[in-house]
Short mmCIF file of C-alpha atoms in Angstrom, two decimals:
data_model
loop_
_atom_site.label_atom_id
_atom_site.label_comp_id
_atom_site.label_asym_id
_atom_site.label_seq_id
_atom_site.Cartn_x
_atom_site.Cartn_y
_atom_site.Cartn_z
CA MET A 1 -17.96 -3.78 0.14
CA GLN A 2 -21.42 -4.68 1.22
CA SER A 3 -21.24 -7.69 -0.82
CA LEU A 4 -18.00 -8.97 1.40
CA LYS A 5 -20.15 -7.77 4.56
CA ASP A 6 -23.12 -10.20 3.18
CA HIS A 7 -20.71 -12.97 2.53
CA TYR A 8 -18.55 -12.65 5.54
CA PRO A 9 -21.12 -11.48 8.34
CA ASP A 10 -19.14 -12.92 11.30
CA ARG A 11 -15.68 -11.66 9.67
CA VAL A 12 -16.26 -8.08 7.80
CA THR A 13 -17.59 -4.97 10.07
CA LEU A 14 -18.05 -1.90 7.81
CA VAL A 15 -17.06 1.49 9.51
CA ASP A 16 -17.73 4.74 8.02
CA GLY A 17 -15.19 7.21 9.07
CA ASP A 18 -12.58 9.51 7.95
CA ILE A 19 -9.03 8.18 7.60
CA ASN A 20 -7.97 12.10 8.18
CA ASN A 21 -9.50 11.89 11.71
CA LYS A 22 -7.36 10.02 14.03
CA GLN A 23 -10.02 8.82 16.58
CA ASP A 24 -12.05 7.47 13.67
CA VAL A 25 -9.08 5.36 12.30
CA VAL A 26 -8.39 4.30 16.51
CA ASP A 27 -11.83 2.99 17.02
CA ALA A 28 -11.98 1.50 13.37
CA ALA A 29 -8.83 -0.88 14.50
CA LYS A 30 -10.44 -2.10 17.81
CA GLY A 31 -10.24 -5.74 17.82
CA CYS A 32 -8.44 -6.27 14.62
CA ASP A 33 -5.09 -8.20 13.76
CA MET A 34 -3.71 -6.53 10.94
CA ILE A 35 -4.53 -3.35 9.40
CA PHE A 36 -4.65 -2.86 5.77
CA SER A 37 -4.73 0.55 4.27
CA ALA A 38 -5.51 0.68 0.65
CA VAL A 39 -5.64 4.07 0.37
CA VAL A 40 -2.37 6.06 -1.15
CA ASP A 41 -1.55 8.79 1.62
CA HIS A 42 -1.61 11.84 -0.73
CA ASP A 43 -2.01 14.05 2.29
CA ASP A 44 0.24 17.38 2.45
CA ALA A 45 3.50 15.93 2.93
CA SER A 46 3.98 17.92 6.11
CA ASN A 47 1.11 16.05 7.50
CA ASN A 48 1.02 12.71 6.25
CA ARG A 49 -2.72 12.26 8.37
CA PRO A 50 -3.67 8.86 7.01
CA THR A 51 -0.51 7.12 7.56
CA LYS A 52 0.59 8.91 11.15
CA ASN A 53 -3.26 7.93 12.01
CA ILE A 54 -2.79 4.24 10.91
CA ILE A 55 0.44 4.18 12.96
CA ALA A 56 -1.40 5.93 15.94
CA ALA A 57 -4.44 3.15 15.76
CA ALA A 58 -2.01 0.05 15.49
CA GLU A 59 -0.35 1.46 18.57
CA ALA A 60 -3.10 2.14 20.42
CA ASN A 61 -4.66 -1.05 19.81
CA LYS A 62 -1.59 -3.41 20.30
CA ILE A 63 -1.75 -4.42 16.63
CA SER A 64 1.75 -4.99 14.81
CA ARG A 65 1.10 -5.74 11.33
CA VAL A 66 0.12 -3.03 8.73
CA ILE A 67 -0.09 -3.17 5.13
CA GLU A 68 -0.25 0.40 3.12
CA THR A 69 -0.28 0.85 -0.49
CA SER A 70 1.46 3.30 -1.88
CA LEU A 71 2.86 4.25 -5.64
CA LEU A 72 5.32 2.69 -7.88
CA GLY A 73 8.50 4.96 -8.16
CA ILE A 74 8.75 6.29 -4.32
CA TYR A 75 12.39 5.15 -4.61
CA ASP A 76 13.00 6.38 -8.19
CA GLU A 77 12.99 2.68 -9.02
CA VAL A 78 11.39 2.86 -12.02
CA PRO A 79 13.97 2.95 -15.19
CA GLY A 80 13.85 4.51 -18.41
CA LYS A 81 11.21 6.93 -20.14
CA PHE A 82 8.28 5.56 -18.47
CA GLY A 83 10.02 6.16 -14.99
CA LYS A 84 10.61 9.79 -15.98
CA TRP A 85 6.84 9.99 -17.24
CA ASN A 86 5.87 8.18 -13.95
CA ARG A 87 7.92 10.91 -11.82
CA ASP A 88 6.76 13.69 -13.51
CA PHE A 89 3.11 12.71 -13.66
CA CYS A 90 2.77 11.40 -9.92
CA PHE A 91 5.19 13.45 -8.21
CA GLY A 92 5.61 16.58 -10.01
CA GLY A 93 9.26 15.68 -11.28
CA ASN A 94 10.23 15.59 -7.70
CA LEU A 95 10.09 12.83 -5.06
CA GLU A 96 11.76 14.56 -2.04
CA GLY A 97 9.30 15.69 0.64
CA SER A 98 6.24 14.31 -1.54
CA SER A 99 3.40 12.48 0.76
CA PRO A 100 4.01 8.69 -0.46
CA VAL A 101 7.60 8.88 0.13
CA ASN A 102 7.40 10.29 3.77
CA ALA A 103 4.39 7.72 4.27
CA ASP A 104 6.80 4.70 3.61
CA GLN A 105 9.50 6.49 5.89
CA LEU A 106 6.82 6.88 8.71
CA LEU A 107 6.07 3.49 8.20
CA GLU A 108 9.46 2.19 8.48
CA ASP A 109 10.68 4.56 11.64
CA SER A 110 7.44 3.59 13.11
CA GLY A 111 8.94 0.23 14.74
CA LEU A 112 5.59 -1.82 13.31
CA ASP A 113 5.93 -4.97 11.14
CA TYR A 114 4.68 -3.24 8.31
CA THR A 115 4.78 -3.87 3.98
CA THR A 116 4.50 -1.02 1.63
CA LEU A 117 2.84 -2.04 -1.47
CA ARG A 118 4.20 -0.07 -4.81
CA LEU A 119 1.54 -0.52 -6.73
CA PRO A 120 1.46 0.04 -10.61
CA TRP A 121 -0.70 1.28 -12.89
CA LEU A 122 -3.65 -0.84 -12.62
CA ASN A 123 -5.79 -2.79 -14.98
CA ASP A 124 -8.92 -4.94 -15.03
CA ARG A 125 -7.82 -7.96 -16.86
CA PRO A 126 -8.79 -11.00 -15.25
CA GLU A 127 -5.80 -12.66 -14.31
CA VAL A 128 -3.00 -13.19 -11.56
CA LYS A 129 0.30 -12.88 -12.91
CA TYR A 130 2.89 -10.73 -11.31
CA SER A 131 6.30 -10.43 -10.29
CA ILE A 132 7.56 -8.78 -6.99
CA THR A 133 10.48 -6.52 -6.75
CA HIS A 134 11.75 -5.28 -3.32
CA ARG A 135 12.83 -1.97 -1.85
CA HIS A 136 16.48 -1.82 -3.40
CA ASP A 137 15.52 -3.64 -6.66
CA THR A 138 14.67 -1.87 -10.21
CA TYR A 139 10.86 -2.00 -10.73
CA VAL A 140 10.22 -4.20 -13.88
CA GLY A 141 6.82 -3.28 -15.73
CA VAL A 142 4.23 -0.90 -15.56
CA SER A 143 1.03 -2.25 -15.13
CA GLY A 144 -0.66 -4.78 -13.31
CA SER A 145 -4.45 -6.58 -12.79
CA ARG A 146 -5.97 -5.70 -9.23
CA GLN A 147 -6.46 -9.44 -9.03
CA SER A 148 -2.63 -9.93 -9.05
CA MET A 149 -2.80 -6.90 -6.27
CA ASP A 150 -5.54 -8.69 -4.00
CA ASP A 151 -3.60 -12.13 -4.41
CA VAL A 152 -0.37 -10.36 -2.94
CA VAL A 153 -2.62 -8.93 -0.06
CA LEU A 154 -4.05 -12.17 0.82
CA LYS A 155 -0.92 -13.98 0.79
CA ILE A 156 0.35 -11.43 3.41
CA VAL A 157 -2.99 -12.11 5.32
CA ALA A 158 -2.41 -16.08 5.29
CA ASP A 159 1.41 -15.39 6.10
CA PRO A 160 2.21 -12.34 7.79
CA THR A 161 5.80 -12.79 7.71
CA PHE A 162 5.69 -12.53 3.73
CA GLY A 163 6.92 -9.25 2.93
CA SER A 164 7.68 -8.39 6.61
CA ARG A 165 9.49 -4.68 6.83
CA ASP A 166 9.81 -4.44 2.97
CA SER A 167 8.45 -2.44 0.29
CA LEU A 168 6.97 -4.51 -2.35
CA GLY A 169 6.62 -3.54 -6.17
CA ILE A 170 4.23 -5.44 -8.11
CA THR A 171 3.64 -5.53 -11.60
CA ASP A 172 3.17 -7.86 -14.40
CA PRO A 173 6.54 -8.22 -15.72
CA LEU A 174 5.17 -8.43 -19.47
CA SER A 175 3.47 -5.11 -18.87
CA LEU A 176 6.67 -2.89 -20.62
#
């Protein structure tokens, strides 16, 4: 993070705070045009503090555009044996009431212009190669490069209408 700050001193501000502390998040979002949370909300399902705090920060600071990362499988959209393994490993076999599922619903219900990014299992391949699925599509693939995830985020930053009020599944389609 410090290298980004060093490279873009007028555009990057580093903030030491706690995403589970509402005031920290509200303060960190002051003066921002968009909120990007690269943290999957794994808070206790009845709390979802990270997502609730991001929504509160957006509302307090009049920020309409929010991007939040999550996991593949929050809609049980990952087919086959891998889908079952992913559901068992990430959600204890049961999506209902899980923090990532609740976080996505909170964003949808918030009235904000949000995008949920459903990330695959990440790899370090030096490539930008991916396909995108939407909320009601079958998720195709299992893995994707971190560089590909970065590319999608940068597309949204460059064109905030991209992925607006949607949930994007991002994966290397050849990773099956």
